Amino acid sequence: MSETIYDVVIIGGGPAGLTAGLYCSRARLNTLLIEKMILGGQVMITTDVENYPGFPGGITGPELMERFQTHCQEFGLQVTTGDVQSIEDQGKIKHLIVDEKEILTRSVIIATGAEPRKLGVPGEKELVGRGVSYCATCDGAFFRNATVTINGGGDTAVEEAMFLSRFASKVYLVHRRDQLRAISLLQERLNANDKIEVVWNSTIESCEGDNSGLTHINLKNTQSGEESKLETQGLFVAIGVTPKTSFLQGVVDLDDSGYIITDYQCQTSVPGIFAAGDVRQSVLKQIATAVGDGATSASVVEKYLAENE
Ligand code: NAP
């Protein structure tokens, strides 16, 4: 029996991967999408999406991703679960090792996205799941009537602070500067929320707890150097993301932060290997831009395959 050689293998099933999957399967390419965990990517841990066009009033992240999946099913996209360990470029054929098995394909679209950045302070790792979390949507409801802290000053931190204020009695937002990075609209909402207090110019130096879990965090003022203790039962770290590219070292060119470098056509440094969405070096990381990348990479793959029969 001859081994299957796919036209395209898409790695990652977030908005970029699913869009690429939709376009490739609709173009009748022999397509396989490989997802490590659950389809939907980071959007699955987003409560409300209110800036994806076509959904006035907003839509929840999981609901939006379910629509993406249903749409892909309409065109018969083949999806499998697996962890891609490596990609070897052998010219016209790429060899992927997925859970110890080999998969052959003529082209690859990498859409592995990004994961929450860790603080890297003492106590953080030990208290994960016992007060320290990277996802307010997933764990917020455990903190009903509790005091919780969010770390970060971007859109995620502000959105998560507001989400947590639905459950918690008090929400601290600790930010290392005196100005938030989040967009003005979110800042306005934050300012109007009585439960949230911003702790400016402060970094978290360590997390401490007892048998019941996190009890407090130790802060340092970046201006005065003064150290203080903040009692909190929950710490939600929202200090940005890092791209999931560790399996690509030496395969395609990455920038200093680990993002895949591509041209405007989502083409990486290796012909036949493309990248789409948050994993790619780009100016904006949104569902809308991931969708654009998914569509672009799929259409360029089609052209690439036609030129490399
Ligand atoms: P982000 O925009 O990169 O912001 C990260 C925040 O964490 C910044 O305020 C940064 O501080 C702070 N930070 C970074 N490293 C830190 C450290 N080691 N210690 C303490 N603070 C640290 O990340 P994000 O908020 O997760 O957003 C990621 C992308 O998704 C962005 O492009 C964002 O616009 C997008 N996003 C969009 C939406 C939406 O459209 N509704 C929602 C969520 C996210 P500085 O400000 O000092 O650098």
Short mmCIF file of C-alpha atoms and ligand atoms in Angstrom, two decimals:
data_model
loop_
_atom_site.label_atom_id
_atom_site.label_comp_id
_atom_site.label_asym_id
_atom_site.label_seq_id
_atom_site.Cartn_x
_atom_site.Cartn_y
_atom_site.Cartn_z
CA MET A 1 0.00 0.00 0.00
CA SER A 2 1.46 3.35 -0.96
CA GLU A 3 1.90 5.94 1.77
CA THR A 4 -0.37 9.00 1.66
CA ILE A 5 1.33 12.20 0.66
CA TYR A 6 -0.88 15.14 1.61
CA ASP A 7 -0.99 18.28 -0.49
CA VAL A 8 -0.91 20.33 2.68
CA VAL A 9 -0.67 19.70 6.40
CA ILE A 10 -1.86 22.52 8.65
CA ILE A 11 -0.40 22.52 12.16
CA GLY A 12 -2.71 24.17 14.69
CA GLY A 13 -6.47 24.57 14.84
CA GLY A 14 -7.03 28.17 15.97
CA PRO A 15 -8.60 30.85 13.75
CA ALA A 16 -5.62 30.89 11.35
CA GLY A 17 -5.38 27.09 11.01
CA LEU A 18 -9.13 26.58 10.65
CA THR A 19 -9.38 29.32 8.02
CA ALA A 20 -6.48 27.79 6.09
CA GLY A 21 -8.24 24.42 6.46
CA LEU A 22 -11.50 25.84 5.13
CA TYR A 23 -9.82 27.39 2.08
CA CYS A 24 -7.63 24.34 1.33
CA SER A 25 -10.42 21.80 1.62
CA ARG A 26 -12.74 24.01 -0.42
CA ALA A 27 -9.98 24.13 -3.07
CA ARG A 28 -10.11 20.30 -3.03
CA LEU A 29 -6.52 19.96 -1.81
CA ASN A 30 -5.77 16.76 0.10
CA THR A 31 -5.56 18.52 3.48
CA LEU A 32 -4.86 17.35 7.02
CA LEU A 33 -5.15 19.66 10.03
CA ILE A 34 -3.25 18.52 13.11
CA GLU A 35 -4.27 19.98 16.48
CA LYS A 36 -2.46 19.18 19.72
CA MET A 37 -5.29 19.84 22.20
CA ILE A 38 -8.73 21.19 21.29
CA LEU A 39 -9.75 23.10 18.18
CA GLY A 40 -10.21 26.86 18.56
CA GLY A 41 -6.89 27.94 20.03
CA GLN A 42 -6.61 30.90 22.38
CA VAL A 43 -10.07 32.16 21.40
CA MET A 44 -11.50 29.23 23.37
CA ILE A 45 -10.34 30.98 26.55
CA THR A 46 -11.76 34.35 25.51
CA THR A 47 -15.08 35.26 27.09
CA ASP A 48 -16.47 37.85 24.70
CA VAL A 49 -15.22 38.67 21.23
CA GLU A 50 -16.56 42.07 20.26
CA ASN A 51 -14.24 43.16 17.46
CA TYR A 52 -14.65 40.33 14.96
CA PRO A 53 -16.74 41.78 12.13
CA GLY A 54 -20.17 40.37 11.48
CA PHE A 55 -21.16 39.82 15.09
CA PRO A 56 -22.68 43.05 16.41
CA GLY A 57 -23.16 42.76 20.15
CA GLY A 58 -20.27 40.29 20.30
CA ILE A 59 -20.03 36.52 20.45
CA THR A 60 -18.33 34.24 22.97
CA GLY A 61 -14.96 32.78 21.93
CA PRO A 62 -16.11 29.12 22.08
CA GLU A 63 -19.28 29.91 20.09
CA LEU A 64 -17.28 31.65 17.36
CA MET A 65 -14.83 28.76 17.12
CA GLU A 66 -17.65 26.24 16.92
CA ARG A 67 -18.92 28.14 13.88
CA PHE A 68 -15.44 28.00 12.32
CA GLN A 69 -15.36 24.22 12.88
CA THR A 70 -18.84 23.63 11.48
CA HIS A 71 -17.89 25.66 8.43
CA CYS A 72 -14.75 23.54 7.91
CA GLN A 73 -16.79 20.34 8.25
CA GLU A 74 -19.03 21.52 5.41
CA PHE A 75 -16.02 21.21 3.11
CA GLY A 76 -14.84 17.91 4.62
CA LEU A 77 -11.67 19.14 6.33
CA GLN A 78 -9.80 16.17 7.80
CA VAL A 79 -8.71 16.85 11.39
CA THR A 80 -6.55 14.75 13.68
CA THR A 81 -5.12 15.16 17.18
CA GLY A 82 -1.36 14.99 17.51
CA ASP A 83 1.79 16.66 18.69
CA VAL A 84 4.14 17.61 15.87
CA GLN A 85 7.67 16.97 17.10
CA SER A 86 9.63 17.92 13.99
CA ILE A 87 9.53 18.94 10.36
CA GLU A 88 12.22 17.85 7.95
CA ASP A 89 12.39 19.61 4.61
CA GLN A 90 13.35 17.24 1.82
CA GLY A 91 12.61 19.64 -1.02
CA LYS A 92 9.29 18.79 -2.62
CA ILE A 93 8.30 16.50 0.27
CA LYS A 94 8.24 17.52 3.94
CA HIS A 95 8.52 14.80 6.59
CA LEU A 96 6.66 15.46 9.82
CA ILE A 97 7.09 13.40 12.96
CA VAL A 98 3.77 13.40 14.80
CA ASP A 99 3.55 11.35 18.00
CA GLU A 100 6.44 9.15 16.78
CA LYS A 101 4.71 8.52 13.41
CA GLU A 102 5.80 9.94 10.06
CA ILE A 103 3.46 12.05 7.91
CA LEU A 104 4.43 13.14 4.41
CA THR A 105 3.19 16.28 2.75
CA ARG A 106 4.03 18.55 -0.16
CA SER A 107 3.49 21.70 1.88
CA VAL A 108 2.96 22.85 5.46
CA ILE A 109 1.10 25.75 7.03
CA ILE A 110 2.28 26.41 10.59
CA ALA A 111 -0.49 27.98 12.65
CA THR A 112 0.53 26.90 16.14
CA GLY A 113 -0.20 30.28 17.72
CA ALA A 114 1.14 31.43 21.04
CA GLU A 115 0.80 30.60 24.72
CA PRO A 116 0.67 32.80 27.85
CA ARG A 117 4.04 34.06 29.02
CA LYS A 118 5.10 33.02 32.52
CA LEU A 119 6.35 35.51 35.11
CA GLY A 120 9.25 33.30 36.15
CA VAL A 121 9.23 34.38 39.81
CA PRO A 122 9.67 32.19 42.91
CA GLY A 123 6.49 30.42 43.97
CA GLU A 124 4.66 30.91 40.65
CA LYS A 125 5.18 27.40 39.31
CA GLU A 126 4.42 25.71 42.62
CA LEU A 127 1.12 27.59 43.01
CA VAL A 128 -0.26 27.01 39.49
CA GLY A 129 -3.75 25.54 39.93
CA ARG A 130 -3.72 26.63 43.61
CA GLY A 131 -4.25 30.34 43.03
CA VAL A 132 -1.96 31.12 40.11
CA SER A 133 -3.63 30.97 36.68
CA TYR A 134 -3.09 32.12 33.10
CA CYS A 135 -6.76 32.08 32.13
CA ALA A 136 -9.47 34.11 33.84
CA THR A 137 -12.17 32.64 31.62
CA CYS A 138 -11.23 29.13 32.72
CA ASP A 139 -10.63 29.71 36.43
CA GLY A 140 -12.36 33.00 37.34
CA ALA A 141 -15.50 31.36 38.72
CA PHE A 142 -13.42 29.63 41.43
CA PHE A 143 -12.79 33.05 42.97
CA ARG A 144 -16.31 34.07 43.96
CA ASN A 145 -16.18 36.81 46.65
CA ALA A 146 -12.38 36.53 46.80
CA THR A 147 -9.62 39.08 46.31
CA VAL A 148 -7.77 38.49 43.06
CA THR A 149 -4.91 40.15 41.20
CA ILE A 150 -4.23 40.49 37.51
CA ASN A 151 -0.72 41.20 36.29
CA GLY A 152 -0.21 43.06 33.00
CA GLY A 153 -1.31 46.23 31.24
CA GLY A 154 -2.45 45.03 27.81
CA ASP A 155 -5.89 44.26 26.36
CA THR A 156 -5.90 40.78 27.89
CA ALA A 157 -5.13 42.01 31.41
CA VAL A 158 -7.84 44.68 31.31
CA GLU A 159 -10.45 42.37 29.78
CA GLU A 160 -9.64 39.69 32.33
CA ALA A 161 -9.80 42.19 35.22
CA MET A 162 -13.30 43.15 34.14
CA PHE A 163 -14.33 39.55 33.72
CA LEU A 164 -13.03 38.68 37.19
CA SER A 165 -14.92 41.60 38.75
CA ARG A 166 -18.12 39.64 38.01
CA PHE A 167 -17.08 37.06 40.63
CA ALA A 168 -14.44 38.54 42.92
CA SER A 169 -15.12 41.08 45.66
CA LYS A 170 -11.92 42.99 44.85
CA VAL A 171 -9.63 42.99 41.81
CA TYR A 172 -6.13 44.49 41.80
CA LEU A 173 -4.46 45.12 38.46
CA VAL A 174 -0.69 45.26 38.95
CA HIS A 175 1.19 46.95 36.11
CA ARG A 176 4.90 47.66 35.82
CA ARG A 177 4.46 51.16 34.34
CA ASP A 178 2.27 54.22 34.99
CA GLN A 179 0.34 53.80 31.74
CA LEU A 180 -1.65 50.92 30.34
CA ARG A 181 -0.99 49.44 26.92
CA ALA A 182 -4.66 48.43 26.47
CA ILE A 183 -6.85 50.34 23.99
CA SER A 184 -8.70 53.45 25.27
CA LEU A 185 -12.14 51.84 25.16
CA LEU A 186 -11.02 49.12 27.57
CA GLN A 187 -9.29 51.67 29.80
CA GLU A 188 -12.53 53.68 30.02
CA ARG A 189 -14.42 50.59 31.12
CA LEU A 190 -11.72 49.75 33.64
CA ASN A 191 -11.87 53.23 35.15
CA ALA A 192 -15.64 52.94 35.51
CA ASN A 193 -15.40 49.68 37.44
CA ASP A 194 -15.47 50.28 41.22
CA LYS A 195 -14.19 46.81 42.10
CA ILE A 196 -10.90 47.24 40.23
CA GLU A 197 -7.91 49.09 41.68
CA VAL A 198 -4.77 49.61 39.60
CA VAL A 199 -1.42 49.21 41.36
CA TRP A 200 0.93 51.26 39.17
CA ASN A 201 4.69 50.99 38.69
CA SER A 202 4.89 47.62 40.36
CA THR A 203 6.35 44.23 39.56
CA ILE A 204 5.60 40.92 41.22
CA GLU A 205 8.73 39.56 42.83
CA SER A 206 7.35 36.32 44.29
CA CYS A 207 4.20 34.39 45.16
CA GLU A 208 3.63 32.82 48.55
CA GLY A 209 1.05 30.43 49.89
CA ASP A 210 0.17 27.80 52.43
CA ASN A 211 -1.64 24.46 52.29
CA SER A 212 -4.82 26.14 51.06
CA GLY A 213 -3.04 27.83 48.14
CA LEU A 214 -1.86 31.34 47.28
CA THR A 215 -2.06 33.79 50.18
CA HIS A 216 -0.12 36.83 48.97
CA ILE A 217 2.27 38.24 46.40
CA ASN A 218 5.33 40.38 47.05
CA LEU A 219 5.57 43.57 45.03
CA LYS A 220 8.34 46.00 44.25
CA ASN A 221 7.75 49.60 43.22
CA THR A 222 9.75 50.26 40.05
CA GLN A 223 10.20 53.96 40.92
CA SER A 224 11.05 53.91 44.64
CA GLY A 225 12.28 50.32 44.99
CA GLU A 226 9.92 49.96 47.95
CA GLU A 227 8.75 46.43 48.67
CA SER A 228 5.24 45.54 49.80
CA LYS A 229 2.96 42.59 50.35
CA LEU A 230 -0.46 42.23 48.69
CA GLU A 231 -2.89 39.69 50.09
CA THR A 232 -4.66 37.88 47.28
CA GLN A 233 -6.20 34.47 46.76
CA GLY A 234 -5.85 34.50 43.01
CA LEU A 235 -3.14 35.71 40.64
CA PHE A 236 -3.93 35.86 36.94
CA VAL A 237 -0.84 36.41 34.84
CA ALA A 238 -1.63 38.29 31.60
CA ILE A 239 1.74 39.63 30.51
CA GLY A 240 1.59 38.68 26.85
CA VAL A 241 2.30 35.55 24.91
CA THR A 242 5.19 33.59 23.45
CA PRO A 243 4.99 31.81 20.09
CA LYS A 244 4.85 28.02 19.99
CA THR A 245 7.90 27.45 17.83
CA SER A 246 10.29 25.36 19.93
CA PHE A 247 9.94 22.43 17.49
CA LEU A 248 11.02 24.70 14.62
CA GLN A 249 14.53 25.59 15.79
CA GLY A 250 16.83 25.23 12.79
CA VAL A 251 13.92 24.53 10.42
CA VAL A 252 12.68 28.02 9.48
CA ASP A 253 14.01 31.47 10.34
CA LEU A 254 12.70 32.88 13.63
CA ASP A 255 13.11 36.37 15.04
CA ASP A 256 14.69 37.12 18.43
CA SER A 257 11.36 36.57 20.20
CA GLY A 258 10.80 33.22 18.49
CA TYR A 259 8.18 34.38 15.96
CA ILE A 260 8.41 32.91 12.44
CA ILE A 261 9.71 35.38 9.88
CA THR A 262 7.65 35.38 6.68
CA ASP A 263 7.14 37.56 3.64
CA TYR A 264 3.79 39.22 2.86
CA GLN A 265 2.58 35.93 1.34
CA CYS A 266 3.10 34.04 4.64
CA GLN A 267 6.08 32.23 3.02
CA THR A 268 8.80 31.24 5.53
CA SER A 269 12.50 30.90 4.74
CA VAL A 270 11.79 27.37 3.41
CA PRO A 271 9.87 26.96 0.13
CA GLY A 272 6.63 25.07 0.75
CA ILE A 273 6.49 25.93 4.46
CA PHE A 274 4.13 28.76 5.34
CA ALA A 275 3.11 30.40 8.62
CA ALA A 276 -0.17 32.04 9.61
CA GLY A 277 -1.62 33.82 12.64
CA ASP A 278 -0.06 34.66 16.01
CA VAL A 279 2.98 32.42 15.44
CA ARG A 280 4.14 34.70 12.63
CA GLN A 281 6.04 37.96 13.11
CA SER A 282 3.40 40.65 12.48
CA VAL A 283 2.19 44.04 13.70
CA LEU A 284 -1.23 42.94 14.91
CA LYS A 285 -2.41 39.77 16.59
CA GLN A 286 -6.17 39.51 16.37
CA ILE A 287 -8.71 36.94 15.18
CA ALA A 288 -9.30 39.09 12.08
CA THR A 289 -5.59 39.12 11.16
CA ALA A 290 -5.24 35.38 11.86
CA VAL A 291 -8.17 34.73 9.52
CA GLY A 292 -6.51 36.91 6.86
CA ASP A 293 -3.27 34.95 7.23
CA GLY A 294 -5.13 31.65 7.00
CA ALA A 295 -6.76 32.69 3.74
CA THR A 296 -3.52 34.14 2.31
CA SER A 297 -1.38 31.12 3.17
CA ALA A 298 -3.95 28.69 1.73
CA SER A 299 -4.21 30.53 -1.56
CA VAL A 300 -0.41 30.83 -1.85
CA VAL A 301 -0.09 27.09 -1.06
CA GLU A 302 -2.45 26.35 -3.94
CA LYS A 303 -0.24 28.37 -6.28
CA TYR A 304 2.93 26.76 -4.88
CA LEU A 305 1.53 23.24 -5.42
CA ALA A 306 0.52 24.05 -8.99
CA GLU A 307 4.04 25.32 -9.73
CA ASN A 308 5.74 22.35 -8.02
CA GLU A 309 3.85 19.35 -9.41
P1 NAP B 1 0.52 42.58 25.26
O1 NAP B 1 -0.31 43.52 24.47
O2 NAP B 1 1.85 42.17 24.77
O3 NAP B 1 0.67 43.21 26.72
C1 NAP B 1 1.43 42.60 27.69
C2 NAP B 1 1.41 43.45 28.95
O4 NAP B 1 2.15 42.78 29.96
C3 NAP B 1 2.04 44.81 28.75
O5 NAP B 1 1.32 45.77 29.45
C4 NAP B 1 3.43 44.64 29.34
O6 NAP B 1 3.94 45.78 29.96
C5 NAP B 1 3.21 43.59 30.41
N1 NAP B 1 4.38 42.73 30.60
C6 NAP B 1 5.10 42.06 29.67
N2 NAP B 1 6.09 41.34 30.25
C7 NAP B 1 5.98 41.58 31.56
C8 NAP B 1 6.72 41.12 32.68
N3 NAP B 1 7.74 40.27 32.56
N4 NAP B 1 6.35 41.57 33.90
C9 NAP B 1 5.30 42.43 34.04
N5 NAP B 1 4.58 42.89 33.03
C10 NAP B 1 4.91 42.46 31.80
O7 NAP B 1 -0.26 41.19 25.55
P2 NAP B 1 -1.82 40.85 25.61
O8 NAP B 1 -2.57 41.84 26.42
O9 NAP B 1 -1.91 39.41 25.98
O10 NAP B 1 -2.26 40.98 24.10
C11 NAP B 1 -1.60 40.21 23.09
C12 NAP B 1 -2.18 40.60 21.73
O11 NAP B 1 -3.54 40.18 21.65
C13 NAP B 1 -2.18 42.12 21.54
O12 NAP B 1 -1.91 42.38 20.19
C14 NAP B 1 -3.59 42.52 21.89
O13 NAP B 1 -4.02 43.70 21.23
C15 NAP B 1 -4.37 41.30 21.41
N6 NAP B 1 -5.62 41.17 22.18
C16 NAP B 1 -6.71 41.75 21.63
C17 NAP B 1 -7.90 41.68 22.29
C18 NAP B 1 -9.09 42.33 21.66
O14 NAP B 1 -8.98 42.84 20.57
N7 NAP B 1 -10.24 42.32 22.30
C19 NAP B 1 -8.00 41.03 23.53
C20 NAP B 1 -6.87 40.46 24.07
C21 NAP B 1 -5.66 40.55 23.38
P3 NAP B 1 4.39 47.08 29.10
O15 NAP B 1 3.11 47.74 28.69
O16 NAP B 1 5.17 47.85 30.09
O17 NAP B 1 5.19 46.56 27.96
#
